[in-house]
Short mmCIF file of C-alpha atoms and ligand atoms in Angstrom, two decimals:
data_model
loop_
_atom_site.label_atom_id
_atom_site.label_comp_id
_atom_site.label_asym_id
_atom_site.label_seq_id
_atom_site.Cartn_x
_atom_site.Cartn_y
_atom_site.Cartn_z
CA UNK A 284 -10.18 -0.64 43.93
CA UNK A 285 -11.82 -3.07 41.72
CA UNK A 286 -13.68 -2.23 38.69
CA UNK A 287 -16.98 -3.57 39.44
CA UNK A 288 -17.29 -1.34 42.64
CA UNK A 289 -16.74 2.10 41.03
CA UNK A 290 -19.34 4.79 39.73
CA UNK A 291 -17.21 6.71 38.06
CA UNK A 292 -14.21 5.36 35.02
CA UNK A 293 -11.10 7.11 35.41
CA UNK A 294 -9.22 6.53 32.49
CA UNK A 295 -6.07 7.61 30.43
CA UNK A 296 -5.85 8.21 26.76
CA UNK A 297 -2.59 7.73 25.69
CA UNK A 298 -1.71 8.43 21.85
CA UNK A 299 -5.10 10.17 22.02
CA UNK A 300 -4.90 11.85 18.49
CA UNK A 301 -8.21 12.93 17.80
CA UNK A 302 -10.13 11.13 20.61
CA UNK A 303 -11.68 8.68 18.83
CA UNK A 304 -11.49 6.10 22.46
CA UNK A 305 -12.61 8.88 24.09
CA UNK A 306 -15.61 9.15 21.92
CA UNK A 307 -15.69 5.69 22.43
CA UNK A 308 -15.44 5.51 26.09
CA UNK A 309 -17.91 8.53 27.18
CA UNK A 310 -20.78 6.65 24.94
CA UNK A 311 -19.98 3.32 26.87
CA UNK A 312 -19.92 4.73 30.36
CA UNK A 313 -23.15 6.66 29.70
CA UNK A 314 -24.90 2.92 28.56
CA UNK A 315 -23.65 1.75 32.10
CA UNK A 316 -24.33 4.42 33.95
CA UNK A 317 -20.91 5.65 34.96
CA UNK A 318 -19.30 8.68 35.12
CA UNK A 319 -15.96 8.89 32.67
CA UNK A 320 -13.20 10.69 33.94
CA UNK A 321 -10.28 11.25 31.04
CA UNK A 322 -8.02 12.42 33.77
CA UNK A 323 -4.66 12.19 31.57
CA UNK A 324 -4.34 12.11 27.54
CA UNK A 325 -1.30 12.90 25.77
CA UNK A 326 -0.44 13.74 21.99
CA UNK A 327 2.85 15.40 20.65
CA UNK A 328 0.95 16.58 17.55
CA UNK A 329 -0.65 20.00 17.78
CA UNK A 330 -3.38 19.91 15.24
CA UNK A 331 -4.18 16.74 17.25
CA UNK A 332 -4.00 18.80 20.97
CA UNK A 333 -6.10 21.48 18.53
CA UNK A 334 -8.18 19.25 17.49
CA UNK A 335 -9.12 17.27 21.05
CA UNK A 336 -9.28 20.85 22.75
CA UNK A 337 -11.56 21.97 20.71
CA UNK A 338 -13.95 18.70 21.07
CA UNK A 339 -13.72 17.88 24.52
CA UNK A 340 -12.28 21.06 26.41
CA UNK A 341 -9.26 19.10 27.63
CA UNK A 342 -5.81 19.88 26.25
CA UNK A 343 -3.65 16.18 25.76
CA UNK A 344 -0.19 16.33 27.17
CA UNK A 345 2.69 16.51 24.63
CA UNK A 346 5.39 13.64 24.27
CA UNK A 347 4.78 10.63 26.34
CA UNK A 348 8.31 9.95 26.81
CA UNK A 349 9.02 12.84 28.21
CA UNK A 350 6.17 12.68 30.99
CA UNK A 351 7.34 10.52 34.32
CA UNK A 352 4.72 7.91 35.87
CA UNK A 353 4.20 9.97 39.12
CA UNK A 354 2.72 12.95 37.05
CA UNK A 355 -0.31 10.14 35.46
CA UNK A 356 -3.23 10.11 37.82
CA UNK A 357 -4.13 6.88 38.93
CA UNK A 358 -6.89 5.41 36.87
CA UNK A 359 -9.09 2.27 36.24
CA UNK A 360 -8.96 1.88 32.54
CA UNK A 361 -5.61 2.75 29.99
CA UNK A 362 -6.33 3.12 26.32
CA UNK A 363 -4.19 3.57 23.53
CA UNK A 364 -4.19 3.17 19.86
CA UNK A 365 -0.53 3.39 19.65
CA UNK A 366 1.75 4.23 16.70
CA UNK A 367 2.66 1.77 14.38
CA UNK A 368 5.86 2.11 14.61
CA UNK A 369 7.97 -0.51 13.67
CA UNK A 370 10.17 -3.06 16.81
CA UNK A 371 13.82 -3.46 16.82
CA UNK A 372 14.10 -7.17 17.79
CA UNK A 373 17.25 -8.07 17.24
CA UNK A 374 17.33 -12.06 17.55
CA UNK A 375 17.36 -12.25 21.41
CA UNK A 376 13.49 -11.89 23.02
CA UNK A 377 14.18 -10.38 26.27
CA UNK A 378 10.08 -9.24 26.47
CA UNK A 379 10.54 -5.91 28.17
CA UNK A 380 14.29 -5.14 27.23
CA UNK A 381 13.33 -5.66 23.90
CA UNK A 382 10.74 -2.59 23.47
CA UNK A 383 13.07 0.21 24.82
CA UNK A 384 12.14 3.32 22.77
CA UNK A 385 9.11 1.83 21.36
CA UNK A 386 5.50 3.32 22.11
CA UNK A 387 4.47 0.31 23.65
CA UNK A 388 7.14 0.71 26.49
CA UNK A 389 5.73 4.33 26.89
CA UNK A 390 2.59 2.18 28.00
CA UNK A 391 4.17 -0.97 29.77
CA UNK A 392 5.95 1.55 32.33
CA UNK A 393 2.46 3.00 33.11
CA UNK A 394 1.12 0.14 33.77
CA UNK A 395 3.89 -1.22 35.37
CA UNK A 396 3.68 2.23 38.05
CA UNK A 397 -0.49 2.79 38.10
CA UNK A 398 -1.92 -1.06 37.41
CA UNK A 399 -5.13 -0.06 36.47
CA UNK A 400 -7.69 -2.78 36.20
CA UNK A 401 -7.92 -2.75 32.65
CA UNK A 402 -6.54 -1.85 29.31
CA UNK A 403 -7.03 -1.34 25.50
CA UNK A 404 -4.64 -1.25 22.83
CA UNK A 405 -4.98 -0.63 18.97
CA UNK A 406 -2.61 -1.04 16.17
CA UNK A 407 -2.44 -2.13 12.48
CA UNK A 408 -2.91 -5.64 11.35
CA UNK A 409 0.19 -5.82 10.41
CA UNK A 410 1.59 -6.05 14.21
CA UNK A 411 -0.21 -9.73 14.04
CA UNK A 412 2.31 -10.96 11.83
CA UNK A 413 5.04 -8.41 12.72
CA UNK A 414 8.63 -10.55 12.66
CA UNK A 415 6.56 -13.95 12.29
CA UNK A 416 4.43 -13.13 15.13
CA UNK A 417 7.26 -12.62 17.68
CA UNK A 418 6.33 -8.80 18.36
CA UNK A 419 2.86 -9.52 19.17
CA UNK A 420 3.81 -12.32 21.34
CA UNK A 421 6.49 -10.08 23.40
CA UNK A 422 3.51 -7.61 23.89
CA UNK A 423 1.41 -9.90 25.42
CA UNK A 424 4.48 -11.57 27.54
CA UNK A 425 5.28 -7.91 28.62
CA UNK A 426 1.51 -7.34 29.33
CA UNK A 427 1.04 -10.84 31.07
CA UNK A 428 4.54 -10.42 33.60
CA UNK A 429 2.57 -6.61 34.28
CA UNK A 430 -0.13 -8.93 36.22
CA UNK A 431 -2.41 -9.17 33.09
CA UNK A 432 -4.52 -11.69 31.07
CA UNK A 433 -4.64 -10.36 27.38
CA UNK A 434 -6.80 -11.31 24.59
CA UNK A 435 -6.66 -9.68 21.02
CA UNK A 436 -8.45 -9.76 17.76
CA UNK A 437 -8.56 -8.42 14.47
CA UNK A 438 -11.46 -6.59 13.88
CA UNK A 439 -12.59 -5.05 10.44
CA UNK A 440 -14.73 -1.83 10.62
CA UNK A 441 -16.74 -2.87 7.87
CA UNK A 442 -18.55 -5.79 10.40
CA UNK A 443 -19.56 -2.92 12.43
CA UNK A 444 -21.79 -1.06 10.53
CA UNK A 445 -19.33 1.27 8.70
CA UNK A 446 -18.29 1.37 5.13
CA UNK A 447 -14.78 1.15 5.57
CA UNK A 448 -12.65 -1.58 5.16
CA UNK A 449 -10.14 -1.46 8.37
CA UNK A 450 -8.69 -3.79 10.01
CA UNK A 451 -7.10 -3.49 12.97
CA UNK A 452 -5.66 -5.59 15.87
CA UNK A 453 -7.26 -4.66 19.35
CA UNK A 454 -5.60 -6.30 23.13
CA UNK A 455 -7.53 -6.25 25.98
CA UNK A 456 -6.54 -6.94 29.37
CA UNK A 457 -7.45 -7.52 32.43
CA UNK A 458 -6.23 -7.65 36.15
CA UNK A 459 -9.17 -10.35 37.04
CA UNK A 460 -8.79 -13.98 35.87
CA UNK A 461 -12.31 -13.25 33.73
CA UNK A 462 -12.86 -15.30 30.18
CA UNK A 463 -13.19 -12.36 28.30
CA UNK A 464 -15.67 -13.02 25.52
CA UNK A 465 -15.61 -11.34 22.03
CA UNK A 466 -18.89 -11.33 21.09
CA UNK A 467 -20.60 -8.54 19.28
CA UNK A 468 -24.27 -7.94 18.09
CA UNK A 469 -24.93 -8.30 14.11
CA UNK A 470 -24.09 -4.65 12.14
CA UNK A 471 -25.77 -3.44 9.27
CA UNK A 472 -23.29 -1.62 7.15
CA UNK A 473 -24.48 1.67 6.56
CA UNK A 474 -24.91 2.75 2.96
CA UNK A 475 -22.09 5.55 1.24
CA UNK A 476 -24.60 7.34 0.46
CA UNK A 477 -25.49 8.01 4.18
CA UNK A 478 -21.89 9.23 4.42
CA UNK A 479 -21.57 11.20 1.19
CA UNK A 480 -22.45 15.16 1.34
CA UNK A 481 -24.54 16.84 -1.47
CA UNK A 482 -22.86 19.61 -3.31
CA UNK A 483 -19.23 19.16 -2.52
CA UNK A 484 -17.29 22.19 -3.86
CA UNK A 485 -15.43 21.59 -6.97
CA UNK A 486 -11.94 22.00 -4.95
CA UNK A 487 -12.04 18.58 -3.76
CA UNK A 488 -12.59 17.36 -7.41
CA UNK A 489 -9.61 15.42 -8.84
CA UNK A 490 -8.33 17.35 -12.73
CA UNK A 491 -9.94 16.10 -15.62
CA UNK A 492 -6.65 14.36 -16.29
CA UNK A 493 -7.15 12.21 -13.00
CA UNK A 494 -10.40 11.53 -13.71
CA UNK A 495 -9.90 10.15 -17.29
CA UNK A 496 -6.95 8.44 -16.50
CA UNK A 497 -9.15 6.63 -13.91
CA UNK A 498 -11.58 6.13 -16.16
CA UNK A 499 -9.19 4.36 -18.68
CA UNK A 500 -7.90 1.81 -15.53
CA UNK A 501 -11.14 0.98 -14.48
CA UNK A 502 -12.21 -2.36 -16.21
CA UNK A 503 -15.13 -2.84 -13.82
CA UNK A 504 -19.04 -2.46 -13.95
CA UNK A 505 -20.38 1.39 -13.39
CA UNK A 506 -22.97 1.05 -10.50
CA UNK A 507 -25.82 3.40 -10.41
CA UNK A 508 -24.92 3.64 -6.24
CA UNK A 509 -22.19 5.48 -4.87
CA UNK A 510 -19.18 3.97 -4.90
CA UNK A 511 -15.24 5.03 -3.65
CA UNK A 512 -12.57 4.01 -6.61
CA UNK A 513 -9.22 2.75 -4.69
CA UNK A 514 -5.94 2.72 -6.27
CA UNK A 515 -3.78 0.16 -5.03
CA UNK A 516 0.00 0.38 -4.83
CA UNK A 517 0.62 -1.33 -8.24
CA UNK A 518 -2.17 1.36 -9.68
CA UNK A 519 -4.80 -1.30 -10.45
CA UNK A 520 -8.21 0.76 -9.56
CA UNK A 521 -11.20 -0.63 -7.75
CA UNK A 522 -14.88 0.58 -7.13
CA UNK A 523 -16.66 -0.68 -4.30
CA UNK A 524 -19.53 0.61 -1.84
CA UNK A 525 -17.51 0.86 0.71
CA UNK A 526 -14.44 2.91 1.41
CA UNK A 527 -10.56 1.06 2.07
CA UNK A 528 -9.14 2.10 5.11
CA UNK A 529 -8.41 5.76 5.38
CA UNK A 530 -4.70 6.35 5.58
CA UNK A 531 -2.77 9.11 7.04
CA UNK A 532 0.44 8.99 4.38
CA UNK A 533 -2.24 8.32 1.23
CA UNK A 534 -1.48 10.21 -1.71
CA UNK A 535 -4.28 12.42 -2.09
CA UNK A 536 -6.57 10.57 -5.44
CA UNK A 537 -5.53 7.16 -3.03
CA UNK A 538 -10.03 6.95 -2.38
CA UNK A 539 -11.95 9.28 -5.27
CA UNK A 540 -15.78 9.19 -5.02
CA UNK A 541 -17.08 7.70 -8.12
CA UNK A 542 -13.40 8.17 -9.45
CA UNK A 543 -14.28 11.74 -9.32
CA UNK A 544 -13.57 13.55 -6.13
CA UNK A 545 -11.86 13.48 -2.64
CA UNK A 546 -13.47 12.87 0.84
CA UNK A 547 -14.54 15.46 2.41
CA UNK A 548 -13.34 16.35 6.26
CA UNK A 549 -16.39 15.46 7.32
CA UNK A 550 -17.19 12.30 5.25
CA UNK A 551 -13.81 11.13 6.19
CA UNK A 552 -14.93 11.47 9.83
CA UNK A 553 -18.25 9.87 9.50
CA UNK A 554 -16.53 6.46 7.68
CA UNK A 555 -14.56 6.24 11.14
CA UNK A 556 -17.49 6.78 13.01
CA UNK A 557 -17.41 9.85 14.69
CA UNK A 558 -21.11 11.99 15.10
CA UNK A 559 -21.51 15.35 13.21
CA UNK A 560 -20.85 17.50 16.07
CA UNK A 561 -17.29 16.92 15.66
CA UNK A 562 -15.63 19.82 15.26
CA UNK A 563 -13.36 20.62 11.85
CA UNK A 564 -10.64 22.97 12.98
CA UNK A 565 -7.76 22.29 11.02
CA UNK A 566 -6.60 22.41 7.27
CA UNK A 567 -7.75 19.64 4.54
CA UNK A 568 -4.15 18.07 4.97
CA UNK A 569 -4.34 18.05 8.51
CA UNK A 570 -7.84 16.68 8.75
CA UNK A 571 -6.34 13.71 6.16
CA UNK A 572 -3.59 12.64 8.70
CA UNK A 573 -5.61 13.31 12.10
CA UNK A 574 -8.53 10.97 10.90
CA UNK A 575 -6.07 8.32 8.75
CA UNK A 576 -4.35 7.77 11.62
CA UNK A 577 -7.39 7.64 13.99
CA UNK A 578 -9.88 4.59 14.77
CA UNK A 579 -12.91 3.20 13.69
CA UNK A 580 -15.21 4.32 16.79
CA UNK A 581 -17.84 1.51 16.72
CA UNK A 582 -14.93 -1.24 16.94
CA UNK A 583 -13.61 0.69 20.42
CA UNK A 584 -17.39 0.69 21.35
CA UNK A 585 -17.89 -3.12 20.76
CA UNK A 586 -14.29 -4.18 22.65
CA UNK A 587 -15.30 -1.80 25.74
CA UNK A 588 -18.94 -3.08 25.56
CA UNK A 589 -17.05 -6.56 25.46
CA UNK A 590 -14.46 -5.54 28.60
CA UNK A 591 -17.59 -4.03 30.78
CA UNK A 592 -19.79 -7.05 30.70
CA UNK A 593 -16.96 -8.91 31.27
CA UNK A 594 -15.43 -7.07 34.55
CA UNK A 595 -18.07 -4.42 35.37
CA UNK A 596 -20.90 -5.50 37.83
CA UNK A 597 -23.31 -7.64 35.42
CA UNK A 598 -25.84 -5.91 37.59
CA UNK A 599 -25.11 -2.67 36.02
CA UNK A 600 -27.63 -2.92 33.46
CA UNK A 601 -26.82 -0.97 30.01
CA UNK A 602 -29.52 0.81 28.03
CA UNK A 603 -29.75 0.01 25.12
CA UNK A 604 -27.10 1.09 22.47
CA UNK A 605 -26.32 2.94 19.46
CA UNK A 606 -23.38 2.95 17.77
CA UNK A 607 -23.53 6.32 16.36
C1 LIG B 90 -2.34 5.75 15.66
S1 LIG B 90 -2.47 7.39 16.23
C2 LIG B 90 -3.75 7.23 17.44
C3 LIG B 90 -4.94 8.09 17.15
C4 LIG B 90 -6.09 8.03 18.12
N1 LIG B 90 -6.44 6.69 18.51
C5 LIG B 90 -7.33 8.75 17.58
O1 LIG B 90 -8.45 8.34 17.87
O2 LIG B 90 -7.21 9.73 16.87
C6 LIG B 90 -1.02 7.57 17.17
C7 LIG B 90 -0.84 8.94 17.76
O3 LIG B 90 0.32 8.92 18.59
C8 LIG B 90 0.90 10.20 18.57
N2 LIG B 90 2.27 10.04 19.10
C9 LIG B 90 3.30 9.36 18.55
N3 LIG B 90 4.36 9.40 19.37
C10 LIG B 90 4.00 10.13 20.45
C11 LIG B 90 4.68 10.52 21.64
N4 LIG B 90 5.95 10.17 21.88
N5 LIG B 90 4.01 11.24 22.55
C12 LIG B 90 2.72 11.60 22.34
N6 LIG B 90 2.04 11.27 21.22
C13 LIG B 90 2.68 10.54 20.29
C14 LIG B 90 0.79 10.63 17.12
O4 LIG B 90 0.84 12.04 17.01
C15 LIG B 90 -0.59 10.05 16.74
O5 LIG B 90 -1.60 11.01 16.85
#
């Protein structure tokens, strides 16, 4: 079935962690008019099955490796922001040989069984320049000898309205020989202090030892706004009015809030996007890796928004949009 004849998106969400595509996805579909069907997602962490069952009433599937083809429903759309786990490439570049027991081959042999129209795929920035570009560029052979064209792009949170600095690499493709044109409308970035909660309790507040020992690094100007104090590997600090990317394996005074204080569960959420609705139903630490290792919603929202007026019937008219 093509894509431009259905009503309804049936769609996988592979790697689904917290749901941030499906967040994505459901906001898209209801601009276009179309009915999303998740009708498989799968992740092996269970604050992340906790997590997604809680928001969406749909319990993910546990290891993809583990799960044969024939047990995915057949859908129109795959998405995955797969883990960032490193390729073995050892000299010879046998495209899909090569990514045996990687994530990605999790995803080429679904594609390779189901060929839905379309696809989706997120990683780190890093990936670009992964083994001089040679991991990237078996990806996109793999995806290509699946019956695909593939675009990607790095896109950087920040130029779509959210104060986070996070770039990531995002691959679309497609079944139909369609241009597929990356072009997004102009973002305002939202202000930190339309992310930042009044009266945090003192628990998230880094010791008075942090603090002053952050104070001493800092060489910068104070600002009278809000700003988030990142310390970079070598321990150089700086302040800026946006956040850096939120990261899963951070050490915990990795973003302080005025060099003061942690994120909160919830701010951490809104810098990626997601609405307040969102339910919190794990533990500080597991709320820290679930939304590090999650994705910046509006950039899913501007690829999809990119893939439908690409592929889907231009005569589906959207309404307009917004992105949060
Ligand atoms: C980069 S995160 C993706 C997060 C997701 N995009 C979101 O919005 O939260 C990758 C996810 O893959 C999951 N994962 C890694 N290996 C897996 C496997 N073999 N089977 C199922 N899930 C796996 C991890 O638990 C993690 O949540």
């Amino acid at each position: 079935m093509l894509f431009n004849q259905i009503q309804s998106l049936r769609y996988v969400d592979l790697f689904c962690g917290i749901g941030g595509f499906r967040i994505a996805t459901e906001t898209v579909c209801k601009n276009y008019n179309l009915k999303p069907v998740c009708v498989f997602s799968s992740d092996w962490d269970l604050d992340a099955q906790k997590t997604y069952q809680a928001n969406f009433n749909d319990s993910p599937q546990g290891d993809l490796t583990k799960i044969p083809v024939e047990a995915i429903p057949k859908h129109d759309l795959l998405l995955a922001g797969f883990p960032c786990q490193p390729f073995s490439i050892c000299g010879k570049l046998n495209g899909f040989e090569d990514i045996r027991g990687t994530a990605f081959f999790d995803i080429a042999r679904i594609l390779d069984y189901h060929q839905p129209e379309a696809l989706v795929l997120e990683n780190v920035k890093q990936l670009v320049g992964h083994q001089k570009g040679k991991t990237l560029q078996i990806i996109l052979e793999v995806l290509r000898n699946l019956g695909y064209y593939v675009e990607y792009k790095v896109l950087n949170a920040l130029d779509f309205g959210l104060p986070q600095k996070r770039e990531r690499v995002f691959i679309v493709g497609c079944r139909q020989s369609v241009r597929f044109q990356w072009t997004f409308p102009d973002f305002e970035m939202k202000s930190l202090s339309t992310i930042l909660e009044k009266d945090v309790p003192l628990n998230y507040y880094a010791s008075e030892r942090i603090q002053q020992n952050r104070i001493v690094k800092y060489t910068g100007k104070i600002s009278n706004e809000p700003t988030i104090w990142h310390e970079n590997k070598a321990g150089h600090i700086s302040a800026y009015p946006y956040s850096c990317a939120i990261r899963a394996g951070a050490s915990y005074n990795y973003l302080l809030v005025d060099g003061k204080r942690r994120l909160t569960e919830r701010e951490m959420l809104r810098l990626q996007g997601f609405p307040d609705e969102f339910k919190v139903v794990c533990s500080y630490t597991a709320m820290r890796k679930l939304v590090g290792n999650s994705v910046a919603i509006p950039c899913v929202r501007a690829v999809l928004e990119c893939l439908f007026k690409t592929v889907i019937n231009p005569l589906l008219s959207p309404q307009p949009s917004t992105y949060y």
